[in-house]
Coordinates of C-alpha atoms in Angstrom, one line a residue:
Chain A
M282 CA -122.1 77.3 121.8
A283 CA -118.5 76.4 121.3
S284 CA -115.0 77.7 121.1
I285 CA -113.5 77.9 117.4
D286 CA -109.8 77.0 117.0
I287 CA -108.2 77.8 113.8
S288 CA -104.6 76.7 113.6
N289 CA -102.1 77.1 110.8
V290 CA -104.8 77.7 108.3
S291 CA -104.1 78.8 104.9
K292 CA -105.9 79.0 101.5
T293 CA -104.4 78.7 98.2
Y294 CA -106.6 79.3 95.4
P295 CA -105.9 76.9 92.4
G296 CA -103.8 78.7 89.7
A297 CA -102.8 81.3 92.4
S298 CA -99.2 81.5 93.1
A299 CA -99.4 82.8 96.5
P300 CA -101.8 81.8 99.4
S301 CA -104.5 84.3 99.9
V302 CA -104.5 83.4 103.7
S303 CA -101.9 82.1 105.3
D304 CA -100.9 80.7 108.3
I305 CA -103.7 81.8 110.7
N306 CA -103.6 80.9 114.2
L307 CA -106.6 82.0 116.4
S308 CA -108.4 80.6 119.2
I309 CA -111.7 81.8 119.9
R310 CA -113.1 81.2 123.1
D311 CA -116.8 80.2 124.0
G312 CA -119.3 83.2 123.8
E313 CA -116.8 85.6 122.4
F314 CA -117.3 88.1 119.8
I315 CA -114.2 88.1 117.3
V316 CA -114.0 90.8 114.4
L317 CA -111.8 90.2 111.4
V318 CA -111.0 93.6 110.2
G319 CA -108.7 94.4 107.3
P320 CA -108.6 96.2 103.7
S321 CA -110.4 94.5 100.7
G322 CA -108.5 91.5 99.5
C323 CA -106.9 90.8 103.0
G324 CA -108.2 87.4 103.3
K325 CA -111.0 87.8 105.9
S326 CA -113.8 86.8 104.1
T327 CA -112.1 84.0 102.9
L328 CA -111.0 82.9 106.3
L329 CA -114.7 83.3 107.3
R330 CA -115.8 81.1 104.6
M331 CA -113.3 78.5 105.5
V332 CA -114.8 78.6 109.1
A333 CA -118.3 78.2 107.3
G334 CA -117.4 75.4 104.9
L335 CA -118.0 77.4 101.9
E336 CA -114.4 77.2 101.0
D337 CA -112.0 74.5 101.0
I338 CA -109.2 74.6 103.5
T339 CA -105.9 74.0 101.9
G340 CA -104.0 73.8 104.9
G341 CA -104.1 73.6 108.7
E342 CA -107.2 72.8 110.6
V343 CA -110.4 74.2 111.9
H344 CA -112.0 73.1 115.1
I345 CA -115.6 74.2 116.3
G346 CA -116.1 72.8 119.7
D347 CA -113.6 69.8 119.8
R348 CA -114.5 68.7 116.4
L349 CA -112.4 68.7 113.4
V350 CA -114.3 70.4 111.0
N351 CA -112.1 70.3 107.9
R352 CA -114.2 68.0 105.8
V353 CA -117.7 68.7 107.4
D354 CA -120.6 70.0 105.1
P355 CA -121.4 73.5 106.1
A356 CA -124.9 72.4 106.9
D357 CA -123.2 70.0 109.6
R358 CA -120.9 72.4 111.5
D359 CA -123.3 73.9 113.4
I360 CA -123.0 77.5 112.4
A361 CA -125.3 80.1 111.2
M362 CA -124.4 82.8 108.7
V363 CA -125.4 86.2 107.9
F364 CA -124.5 87.6 104.3
Q365 CA -123.9 91.0 103.3
N366 CA -126.8 91.2 100.6
Y367 CA -128.9 89.2 103.1
A368 CA -129.2 86.3 100.8
L369 CA -132.9 85.7 101.8
Y370 CA -134.9 83.2 99.5
P371 CA -137.1 86.0 97.5
H372 CA -140.0 83.7 97.2
M373 CA -140.6 82.8 100.6
T374 CA -142.3 84.7 103.3
V375 CA -140.4 85.9 106.4
R376 CA -141.7 83.0 108.6
E377 CA -140.5 80.5 105.8
N378 CA -137.0 81.9 105.3
M379 CA -136.4 81.5 109.1
A380 CA -137.9 78.0 109.3
Y381 CA -136.2 76.8 106.1
G382 CA -133.1 75.5 107.8
L383 CA -134.9 73.9 110.8
K384 CA -137.4 72.0 108.3
N385 CA -134.5 70.8 106.6
R386 CA -133.2 69.3 109.7
R387 CA -136.7 67.6 110.6
T388 CA -137.0 69.6 113.7
P389 CA -140.6 69.3 114.8
A390 CA -143.4 71.7 113.6
T391 CA -144.3 73.0 117.0
E392 CA -140.7 73.5 117.8
I393 CA -140.0 75.4 114.7
E394 CA -142.9 77.7 115.1
S395 CA -141.8 78.5 118.8
R396 CA -138.4 79.2 117.6
V397 CA -139.6 81.5 114.9
A398 CA -142.0 83.2 117.0
E399 CA -139.3 83.9 119.8
A400 CA -136.8 85.0 117.1
A401 CA -139.3 87.4 115.6
R402 CA -140.2 89.0 119.0
M403 CA -136.7 89.3 119.7
L404 CA -135.7 91.2 116.4
E405 CA -139.3 92.8 116.4
L406 CA -140.3 91.2 113.2
G407 CA -143.8 90.1 114.4
P408 CA -145.5 92.0 112.3
Y409 CA -143.7 91.3 108.9
L410 CA -143.9 87.3 109.4
D411 CA -146.0 86.8 106.5
R412 CA -144.4 89.4 104.1
K413 CA -142.0 88.5 101.2
P414 CA -138.4 89.9 101.7
R415 CA -138.8 92.4 98.7
A416 CA -141.5 94.1 100.8
L417 CA -139.2 95.0 103.5
S418 CA -136.7 97.6 104.1
G419 CA -132.8 96.8 104.1
G420 CA -132.8 96.9 107.7
Q421 CA -135.6 94.7 108.3
R422 CA -134.3 92.5 105.7
Q423 CA -130.8 92.0 107.7
R424 CA -132.9 91.6 110.8
V425 CA -134.5 88.6 109.0
A426 CA -131.3 87.2 107.9
M427 CA -130.4 87.4 111.6
G428 CA -133.3 85.7 112.6
R429 CA -132.5 82.9 110.2
A430 CA -129.3 82.6 112.4
V431 CA -130.8 82.6 115.6
V432 CA -133.5 80.3 115.1
R433 CA -131.0 77.7 114.5
Q434 CA -129.6 78.0 117.8
P435 CA -125.9 77.3 116.5
A436 CA -122.6 76.9 118.3
A437 CA -121.3 79.7 116.5
F438 CA -122.5 83.0 114.3
L439 CA -120.9 83.9 111.3
F440 CA -121.3 87.6 109.9
D441 CA -119.9 88.5 106.4
E442 CA -120.0 92.3 106.5
P443 CA -123.6 92.3 107.3
L444 CA -124.1 95.9 107.5
S445 CA -122.3 97.0 104.5
N446 CA -125.4 97.4 102.5
L447 CA -127.1 99.7 105.0
D448 CA -127.3 103.6 105.1
A449 CA -124.9 105.3 107.7
K450 CA -127.7 106.0 110.5
L451 CA -129.3 102.3 109.9
R452 CA -125.9 100.8 110.1
V453 CA -125.1 102.4 113.6
S454 CA -128.5 101.0 115.2
M455 CA -128.2 97.7 113.7
R456 CA -124.7 97.8 115.2
G457 CA -126.2 98.1 118.5
E458 CA -128.5 95.4 117.9
I459 CA -126.1 92.9 116.7
R460 CA -123.8 93.6 120.2
R461 CA -127.0 93.6 122.2
L462 CA -128.5 90.3 120.4
Q463 CA -124.9 88.7 120.9
K464 CA -124.4 89.6 124.6
R465 CA -128.1 88.1 125.3
L466 CA -127.4 84.8 123.8
G467 CA -123.9 84.5 124.4
T468 CA -123.4 82.6 121.3
T469 CA -119.7 82.9 119.7
S470 CA -119.2 85.1 117.0
L471 CA -117.0 85.5 114.1
Y472 CA -117.8 89.0 112.1
V473 CA -115.9 90.2 109.1
T474 CA -115.8 94.0 108.1
H475 CA -113.7 96.4 106.4
D476 CA -115.1 99.1 108.8
Q477 CA -112.9 99.9 111.5
L478 CA -115.3 101.6 113.5
E479 CA -117.6 99.0 113.3
A480 CA -114.8 96.6 114.5
M481 CA -114.0 98.6 117.2
T482 CA -117.6 99.1 118.6
L483 CA -118.4 95.4 118.1
A484 CA -115.4 93.2 119.2
D485 CA -114.5 91.7 122.3
R486 CA -111.2 91.1 120.5
L487 CA -109.9 92.2 117.2
V488 CA -108.0 90.6 114.6
V489 CA -106.2 92.9 111.9
L490 CA -105.6 90.9 108.8
N491 CA -103.3 92.2 106.2
A492 CA -102.3 90.5 103.0
G493 CA -103.5 87.2 104.3
R494 CA -101.8 87.4 107.6
I495 CA -102.6 88.3 111.2
E496 CA -101.0 91.8 112.1
Q497 CA -102.3 92.0 115.4
V498 CA -105.0 90.3 117.8
G499 CA -106.2 92.1 120.9
A500 CA -108.8 94.1 122.6
P501 CA -110.1 97.1 120.5
L502 CA -108.5 99.6 123.1
D503 CA -105.2 97.6 123.4
I504 CA -104.9 97.7 119.5
Y505 CA -105.9 101.4 119.4
H506 CA -103.3 102.4 122.0
N507 CA -100.7 99.8 121.3
P508 CA -100.7 99.2 117.4
A509 CA -98.2 96.5 116.7
S510 CA -97.2 98.1 113.1
T511 CA -97.7 101.0 111.0
F512 CA -100.4 99.2 109.0
V513 CA -102.5 98.7 112.2
A514 CA -101.8 102.1 113.2
S515 CA -103.1 103.5 110.0
F516 CA -106.1 101.2 109.6
I517 CA -107.6 101.3 113.2
G518 CA -108.6 104.7 114.2
S519 CA -110.5 107.9 112.4
P520 CA -108.7 110.0 111.4
A521 CA -105.9 107.8 110.3
M522 CA -103.0 107.9 112.7
N523 CA -100.4 110.3 111.6
L524 CA -97.0 108.4 110.4
I525 CA -94.0 110.9 110.1
D526 CA -90.5 110.1 108.8
A527 CA -88.4 111.1 111.6
E528 CA -84.8 110.1 113.3
I529 CA -83.6 109.1 116.6
R530 CA -80.3 110.7 117.5
G531 CA -79.2 109.7 121.0
S532 CA -82.1 110.7 123.2
S533 CA -84.2 112.8 121.1
L534 CA -86.5 112.4 118.1
H535 CA -85.6 114.6 115.1
I536 CA -88.6 115.6 112.8
G537 CA -87.0 117.9 109.6
A538 CA -85.3 120.7 111.8
T539 CA -87.3 120.2 114.9
E540 CA -86.1 118.0 117.9
V541 CA -88.4 116.5 120.3
P542 CA -86.6 115.3 123.6
L543 CA -87.6 111.6 124.5
G544 CA -86.1 112.0 128.0
S545 CA -83.6 109.0 128.0
M546 CA -81.3 107.3 125.7
Q547 CA -83.0 105.3 123.1
A548 CA -82.1 101.8 121.9
A549 CA -83.0 102.3 118.3
Q550 CA -81.0 104.6 116.6
G551 CA -81.5 106.2 113.0
P552 CA -84.7 106.7 110.8
V553 CA -87.8 105.4 112.2
T554 CA -91.5 106.2 111.7
A555 CA -93.0 108.3 114.3
G556 CA -97.0 107.7 114.7
I557 CA -99.1 110.6 116.5
R558 CA -102.8 110.2 116.6
A559 CA -104.7 113.5 116.0
E560 CA -105.9 114.1 119.1
D561 CA -102.6 113.5 120.9
L562 CA -101.3 116.7 119.5
Q563 CA -101.7 120.0 121.5
V564 CA -101.2 123.4 120.4
T565 CA -98.5 125.1 122.5
G566 CA -96.7 128.2 122.0
H567 CA -93.5 126.7 120.7
G568 CA -92.6 123.1 119.0
L569 CA -93.5 121.4 115.8
P570 CA -94.0 124.1 113.5
F571 CA -97.8 123.2 111.7
R572 CA -99.0 124.9 108.5
V573 CA -102.6 124.3 108.2
D574 CA -104.1 123.3 104.8
F575 CA -107.8 123.0 105.1
V576 CA -110.2 122.4 108.1
E577 CA -113.0 119.6 108.2
E578 CA -115.8 120.2 110.7
L579 CA -117.3 117.4 112.4
G580 CA -119.3 119.4 114.8
A581 CA -118.0 118.1 118.0
Q582 CA -114.4 118.1 116.6
R583 CA -112.7 119.9 114.0
L584 CA -109.8 118.1 111.6
V585 CA -107.1 120.3 110.9
H586 CA -105.2 119.1 107.8
G587 CA -101.8 120.5 107.5
H588 CA -98.1 120.0 107.1
V589 CA -95.3 119.7 109.6
E590 CA -91.6 119.6 108.1
G591 CA -93.0 119.1 104.5
Q592 CA -95.1 116.0 105.9
P593 CA -98.9 115.9 106.0
L594 CA -100.4 115.7 109.5
T595 CA -103.8 116.0 110.6
L596 CA -104.8 117.5 114.0
A597 CA -107.9 117.2 115.8
L598 CA -109.2 120.3 117.8
T599 CA -112.5 121.2 119.7
P600 CA -114.3 123.5 117.9
D601 CA -114.0 126.4 120.1
A602 CA -110.2 126.3 119.5
A603 CA -108.9 129.5 117.7
L604 CA -107.7 128.7 113.9
H605 CA -104.6 130.3 112.7
D606 CA -102.7 129.6 109.6
A607 CA -100.1 128.1 111.6
F608 CA -99.7 126.5 114.7
H609 CA -97.0 125.3 116.9
L610 CA -97.5 121.8 118.3
S611 CA -96.5 119.3 121.0
I612 CA -96.9 115.7 121.5
R613 CA -99.2 114.7 124.6
P614 CA -97.1 112.6 126.9
G615 CA -97.1 109.0 126.4
A616 CA -98.8 109.3 123.0
L617 CA -95.8 108.9 120.8
H618 CA -95.6 105.5 118.9
L619 CA -92.4 104.5 117.1
F620 CA -92.1 102.1 114.3
D621 CA -89.2 100.5 112.5
T622 CA -89.2 102.6 109.2
R623 CA -88.2 99.5 107.1
S624 CA -90.4 96.8 108.6
G625 CA -93.2 98.9 110.0
R626 CA -93.2 97.0 113.1
R627 CA -93.4 98.9 116.6
L628 CA -90.4 99.6 118.4
P629 CA -89.8 99.5 122.3
Q630 CA -91.7 102.7 123.3
P631 CA -90.0 105.7 125.0
E632 CA -91.0 106.1 128.6
S633 CA -93.7 108.5 129.0
G634 CA -92.2 112.0 129.5
V635 CA -93.2 115.5 128.4
F636 CA -92.3 115.9 124.6
A637 CA -92.0 119.8 124.8
S638 CA -90.3 120.2 121.6
R639 CA -87.9 122.9 120.6
V640 CA -86.8 124.1 117.1
L641 CA -83.3 124.0 116.6
A642 CA -81.5 127.3 115.7
Chain B
M1054 CA -146.7 114.9 77.1
N1055 CA -150.4 113.9 77.1
R1056 CA -151.2 115.5 74.0
V1057 CA -153.0 113.4 71.4
R1058 CA -151.0 113.2 68.4
P1059 CA -153.3 112.0 65.6
F1060 CA -150.4 110.6 63.7
D1061 CA -149.3 108.3 66.3
H1062 CA -152.9 107.0 66.5
F1063 CA -153.0 106.9 62.8
V1064 CA -150.0 104.6 62.5
L1065 CA -151.1 102.7 65.7
I1066 CA -154.7 101.8 64.0
L1067 CA -153.1 101.2 60.7
G1068 CA -150.8 98.5 62.3
T1069 CA -153.7 97.2 64.3
L1070 CA -155.6 96.5 61.1
F1071 CA -152.6 95.0 59.6
M1072 CA -152.6 92.5 62.1
V1073 CA -156.1 91.7 62.8
L1074 CA -157.8 91.9 59.4
P1075 CA -156.3 88.6 58.0
V1076 CA -157.6 86.8 61.2
A1077 CA -161.0 88.8 60.8
V1078 CA -161.3 87.6 57.0
A1079 CA -160.8 84.2 58.3
V1080 CA -163.4 84.3 60.8
M1081 CA -165.9 85.9 58.7
T1082 CA -165.4 83.8 55.6
S1083 CA -165.5 80.5 57.7
T1084 CA -169.2 81.3 58.6
H1085 CA -169.9 81.0 54.9
T1086 CA -170.8 77.9 52.6
A1087 CA -168.1 76.6 50.3
V1088 CA -170.2 77.5 47.4
E1089 CA -170.5 81.1 48.2
I1090 CA -166.7 81.4 48.7
H1091 CA -166.0 79.7 45.6
S1092 CA -168.1 82.5 43.6
H1093 CA -167.7 85.5 45.8
G1094 CA -164.3 85.4 47.1
L1095 CA -163.4 86.3 50.6
F1096 CA -166.1 88.0 53.2
L1097 CA -165.6 90.6 55.6
T1098 CA -169.4 90.2 56.7
P1099 CA -170.6 87.5 58.8
G1100 CA -172.7 84.6 57.0
G1101 CA -175.4 82.2 58.6
H1102 CA -173.4 79.0 58.3
G1103 CA -171.0 79.3 61.1
A1104 CA -172.4 76.9 63.8
E1105 CA -172.7 73.9 61.5
T1106 CA -169.3 74.6 59.9
Y1107 CA -167.7 74.5 63.0
A1108 CA -169.5 71.4 64.3
T1109 CA -168.7 69.7 60.9
V1110 CA -165.1 70.4 61.2
L1111 CA -165.0 69.0 64.9
T1112 CA -166.8 66.0 64.8
R1113 CA -166.8 64.7 61.1
Q1114 CA -165.1 61.5 60.5
G1115 CA -162.5 62.8 58.0
G1116 CA -159.5 61.6 56.1
F1117 CA -159.0 58.6 54.1
T1118 CA -159.9 56.1 56.8
G1119 CA -162.6 58.0 58.2
Q1120 CA -160.8 57.8 61.5
V1121 CA -159.9 61.3 62.7
T1122 CA -162.0 64.2 63.4
G1123 CA -161.2 67.7 64.3
T1124 CA -161.1 67.2 68.0
R1125 CA -158.8 64.4 67.6
M1126 CA -156.4 66.5 65.6
M1127 CA -156.7 69.2 68.3
M1128 CA -155.9 66.8 70.9
N1129 CA -153.1 65.7 69.1
S1130 CA -151.7 69.2 68.6
L1131 CA -152.1 69.9 72.3
I1132 CA -150.3 66.8 73.3
L1133 CA -147.6 67.8 70.8
G1134 CA -147.5 71.4 72.2
I1135 CA -147.6 70.7 75.7
G1136 CA -145.2 67.8 75.6
F1137 CA -142.9 69.8 73.7
A1138 CA -143.2 72.7 76.1
V1139 CA -143.0 70.7 79.5
G1140 CA -140.3 68.3 77.8
K1141 CA -138.2 71.1 76.7
I1142 CA -138.3 72.9 80.0
V1143 CA -137.6 69.8 82.3
L1144 CA -134.7 68.9 80.0
S1145 CA -133.1 72.1 79.2
M1146 CA -133.4 73.2 83.1
A1147 CA -131.6 70.2 84.1
A1148 CA -128.8 70.9 81.4
A1149 CA -128.5 74.5 82.7
Y1150 CA -128.6 73.3 86.5
A1151 CA -125.5 70.9 85.8
L1152 CA -123.7 73.6 83.5
V1153 CA -124.0 76.5 86.2
Y1154 CA -124.0 74.7 89.7
F1155 CA -121.7 71.7 89.2
R1156 CA -118.0 71.7 88.6
F1157 CA -117.1 69.2 85.9
R1158 CA -114.5 69.0 83.1
F1159 CA -115.3 70.7 79.9
A1160 CA -118.3 72.4 81.2
S1161 CA -118.1 75.8 79.2
F1162 CA -116.9 73.5 76.2
L1163 CA -120.3 71.5 76.5
F1164 CA -122.1 74.6 76.8
W1165 CA -120.7 76.0 73.7
I1166 CA -121.4 72.7 71.8
I1167 CA -125.1 72.9 72.9
F1168 CA -125.0 76.3 71.9
T1169 CA -123.8 75.9 68.2
T1170 CA -126.6 73.4 67.9
L1171 CA -128.7 76.5 67.6
L1172 CA -127.4 77.0 64.3
L1173 CA -128.4 73.4 63.0
P1174 CA -132.4 73.5 62.5
L1175 CA -134.2 69.8 62.6
E1176 CA -134.0 69.9 58.9
V1177 CA -130.5 69.1 58.7
R1178 CA -130.8 66.2 61.0
I1179 CA -134.1 65.0 59.8
M1180 CA -133.1 61.8 58.1
P1181 CA -131.0 60.6 60.7
S1182 CA -133.3 61.4 63.3
Y1183 CA -135.8 59.4 61.3
Q1184 CA -133.8 56.4 61.1
V1185 CA -133.2 56.3 64.8
M1186 CA -137.0 56.7 65.5
S1187 CA -137.6 54.1 62.9
D1188 CA -134.8 51.6 64.3
L1189 CA -136.4 52.1 67.8
G1190 CA -140.1 51.4 66.6
L1191 CA -141.3 54.7 67.4
L1192 CA -142.9 55.6 64.2
N1193 CA -146.6 56.3 64.7
S1194 CA -146.3 57.1 68.2
Y1195 CA -146.4 60.2 70.7
T1196 CA -143.0 59.5 71.8
G1197 CA -141.7 59.6 68.5
L1198 CA -143.3 62.6 67.7
I1199 CA -142.0 64.5 70.9
V1200 CA -138.9 63.2 72.1
P1201 CA -136.3 63.6 69.1
L1202 CA -137.3 67.4 69.4
L1203 CA -136.9 67.8 73.3
A1204 CA -133.4 68.7 73.5
S1205 CA -133.3 72.8 73.2
A1206 CA -130.3 74.9 73.0
T1207 CA -132.3 77.9 73.4
G1208 CA -134.0 76.9 76.6
T1209 CA -130.9 75.6 78.2
F1210 CA -129.4 79.1 77.3
Y1211 CA -132.2 81.2 78.9
F1212 CA -131.9 79.0 81.9
R1213 CA -128.3 78.9 82.2
Q1214 CA -128.2 82.8 81.9
F1215 CA -131.0 83.1 84.6
F1216 CA -129.1 80.6 87.0
K1217 CA -126.0 82.6 86.7
S1218 CA -127.9 85.8 87.6
V1219 CA -129.0 84.1 91.1
P1220 CA -126.8 85.3 93.4
D1221 CA -124.1 82.9 94.7
E1222 CA -124.8 83.9 98.5
L1223 CA -128.3 82.1 97.7
L1224 CA -126.8 78.9 97.3
E1225 CA -124.3 79.3 100.1
A1226 CA -127.3 80.1 102.6
A1227 CA -129.2 77.2 101.1
R1228 CA -126.2 75.1 102.0
I1229 CA -125.6 76.2 105.6
D1230 CA -129.3 75.6 105.8
G1231 CA -129.0 72.1 105.2
A1232 CA -130.3 72.0 101.5
G1233 CA -128.7 69.3 99.2
P1234 CA -128.4 69.9 95.5
F1235 CA -131.9 68.5 94.7
K1236 CA -133.6 70.1 97.5
F1237 CA -132.0 73.5 96.0
L1238 CA -133.3 72.9 92.8
I1239 CA -136.8 72.3 94.0
D1240 CA -137.1 74.5 96.7
V1241 CA -135.6 77.7 95.6
L1242 CA -134.4 77.7 91.7
I1243 CA -137.9 76.3 90.3
P1244 CA -139.8 78.8 92.5
L1245 CA -137.5 81.5 91.4
S1246 CA -137.6 80.5 88.0
R1247 CA -141.2 80.7 87.6
T1248 CA -141.7 83.5 85.2
M1249 CA -138.7 82.2 83.2
M1250 CA -140.6 78.7 82.7
A1251 CA -144.0 80.8 81.8
A1252 CA -142.0 82.7 79.0
I1253 CA -140.1 79.5 77.5
F1254 CA -143.6 77.3 77.9
I1255 CA -145.2 80.1 75.5
I1256 CA -142.2 80.0 73.1
M1257 CA -142.1 76.3 73.1
F1258 CA -145.7 75.5 73.1
V1259 CA -146.2 77.6 70.1
Y1260 CA -143.2 75.9 68.7
G1261 CA -144.6 72.5 68.9
W1262 CA -148.3 73.5 68.0
N1263 CA -147.0 74.6 64.7
Q1264 CA -144.6 71.8 63.6
Y1265 CA -145.5 70.3 60.4
L1266 CA -142.8 68.6 58.6
W1267 CA -141.7 66.2 61.5
P1268 CA -145.3 65.2 62.4
M1269 CA -145.6 64.5 58.6
L1270 CA -142.6 62.2 58.6
M1271 CA -143.0 60.6 61.7
T1272 CA -146.8 59.7 61.4
T1273 CA -148.4 57.8 58.7
E1274 CA -151.6 56.9 60.5
E1275 CA -154.3 59.5 60.8
R1276 CA -155.3 59.2 64.2
F1277 CA -152.0 61.0 64.9
F1278 CA -152.6 63.8 62.5
T1279 CA -152.3 67.3 63.9
L1280 CA -154.4 70.2 63.2
M1281 CA -151.7 71.7 60.8
R1282 CA -151.7 68.5 58.7
G1283 CA -155.8 68.6 59.0
I1284 CA -155.7 72.0 57.4
K1285 CA -153.8 71.0 54.2
Q1286 CA -156.1 67.9 53.9
I1287 CA -159.2 69.7 53.4
L1288 CA -157.7 71.4 50.7
Q1289 CA -156.5 68.3 48.8
V1290 CA -159.9 67.2 47.3
W1291 CA -159.2 68.1 44.0
V1292 CA -161.2 65.1 42.9
G1293 CA -163.7 65.7 39.9
S1294 CA -165.7 68.8 40.2
Q1295 CA -165.9 68.9 43.8
I1296 CA -165.4 72.4 45.4
P1297 CA -162.7 72.4 48.0
D1298 CA -164.3 72.9 51.5
Y1299 CA -163.1 76.5 51.8
N1300 CA -165.1 77.2 54.9
E1301 CA -164.1 74.2 56.6
A1302 CA -160.5 75.1 56.0
F1303 CA -160.8 78.5 57.2
A1304 CA -162.8 77.2 60.5
L1305 CA -159.9 74.7 61.1
A1306 CA -157.3 77.6 60.7
I1307 CA -159.1 79.4 63.5
L1308 CA -159.3 76.7 65.7
A1309 CA -155.7 76.4 65.2
L1310 CA -154.9 79.7 66.0
A1311 CA -157.0 79.9 69.3
P1312 CA -155.0 77.6 71.7
P1313 CA -151.7 79.5 71.2
V1314 CA -153.5 82.9 71.6
L1315 CA -155.2 81.5 74.8
V1316 CA -151.7 80.4 75.8
V1317 CA -150.4 83.7 75.3
V1318 CA -153.1 85.6 76.8
V1319 CA -152.7 83.6 79.9
F1320 CA -149.2 83.6 80.3
Q1321 CA -148.5 87.0 79.1
R1322 CA -147.8 88.8 82.4
W1323 CA -145.4 86.3 83.5
F1324 CA -144.1 86.4 80.1
I1325 CA -143.1 89.8 80.0
K1326 CA -141.8 89.7 83.6
G1327 CA -139.8 86.5 82.8
L1328 CA -138.0 88.2 80.2
T1329 CA -137.5 91.8 81.6
E1330 CA -137.3 91.5 85.5
S1331 CA -136.1 88.7 87.8
D1332 CA -137.9 88.0 90.7
K1333 CA -135.2 89.1 93.1

């Protein structure tokens, strides 16, 4: 077990004009579960692979524990990795798959046997130890891949989108299993995913990446409630946060012809991007005029897609709420996020107040 | 869909006859005496002299020096066939491994150079190859028979394509598991290539077994004779009024046919697997 320190790490592929990953600084505490999340091509896998040693680091330093590992072979970094497509050796049985890494490290046979047995018990793979991977289901294969990581008792686990190949139901249960396993072993983990739900549910801390740079680092709820930019706001949370062009004049926010009072004089004036989560909108008698386009039924919740002042907006309602073609909406107190329109960065937020809006005559 | 279609069967039966009849004729004819064959032509019925013909063919000290028997020739052919197949697999696998898994300059250029040698059959370079072997003093040796023909563009190509289809993650997992290049080859790639190797073994064994021109050039001593040359030798006895030993020629032809058939029968399950699916 160890901490991982990533300082000023960048990666430029040969022949590429711009770096794929630039200037990443991240320190991971011992035993922490860190999730790297971002859209495809944001550099999250590259970063993980640099920590693993599968990709050369072109700038900066990676420390695992207190050892600089930039030039250390993957096998000697004391890490274990779980791959998206499992990467099990197809010609070896489950037992051999798990034991292979230990055998290469000249671990005594009795030790190998007890560790494999322990991992198999933990992952409920006992009955399958003598099967070949091809005779296993996707979930079982991924458990074997995790078993292979666990038996090594490494300083850190690296997960590269391990659940992407599984079906939705299995993904949820495997997610729980990974979390439980990590809690129990207390092994520092770095986990890459493009699925924000997976990221939210697994992480101690979340790292949101965009175009090779860190957008925000923080606990899942921190990021959810205080997104640092429009990118994070639209990426984390489902449905995505509504982002609406608006303008601040004095102490109120103007969305089209609707005025939302903010309670106090605002430092930022002029055009802003207003972010409102779907569940932070309430139906009221008067306020933002909302026209319904279509409705998505999710069972526990009903997502109403429509327009407000010509801009698309999504609204989450309880299933028993009455549906009309048009609503008036108000924003829940303290739930309005303001972003700079040009840079997308978060602006100082208005103090919480009641944003009962009124339509200007 | 399971309706019996007489025409389909007719076509299949016709095809089977077309393939099997010549072999059947050869087998049957080889059980008659040379005189019978000479006067009656080919036979489709068994004769009574099978055992003695085959025994003669396998054990008689034939040839000019009387040094070579059918058994000896068969062994030579086997050495050639197996030597070819094994050597080509080892060599082309090593070449493909280097081409796919190691980053070195001009790798793909080198591959295409290797690949274009497919266009150059043995006959094109037969004189220089002979010269080289002669200078090395390897005429009349198994080394001289086998080594010059080991480089195989086909094999390298097959293995390269196969290695390229092996997911990169397998290599990465192996690297994290502490397997170096050699261990990865032995522990992962070779077991995965088993079916591929079986397929190439068949092709190359038959190729080596059927070599005629090269052994004829390389070896002058009769103890290196292969079956292919033996068959021709038997028919080359137009001395005086002697009738050629047709029966023995047929028997030898059948003996020459048997091992490749055996190899195909044994390996065919893997062969088909190797060519159609991969073990992943």
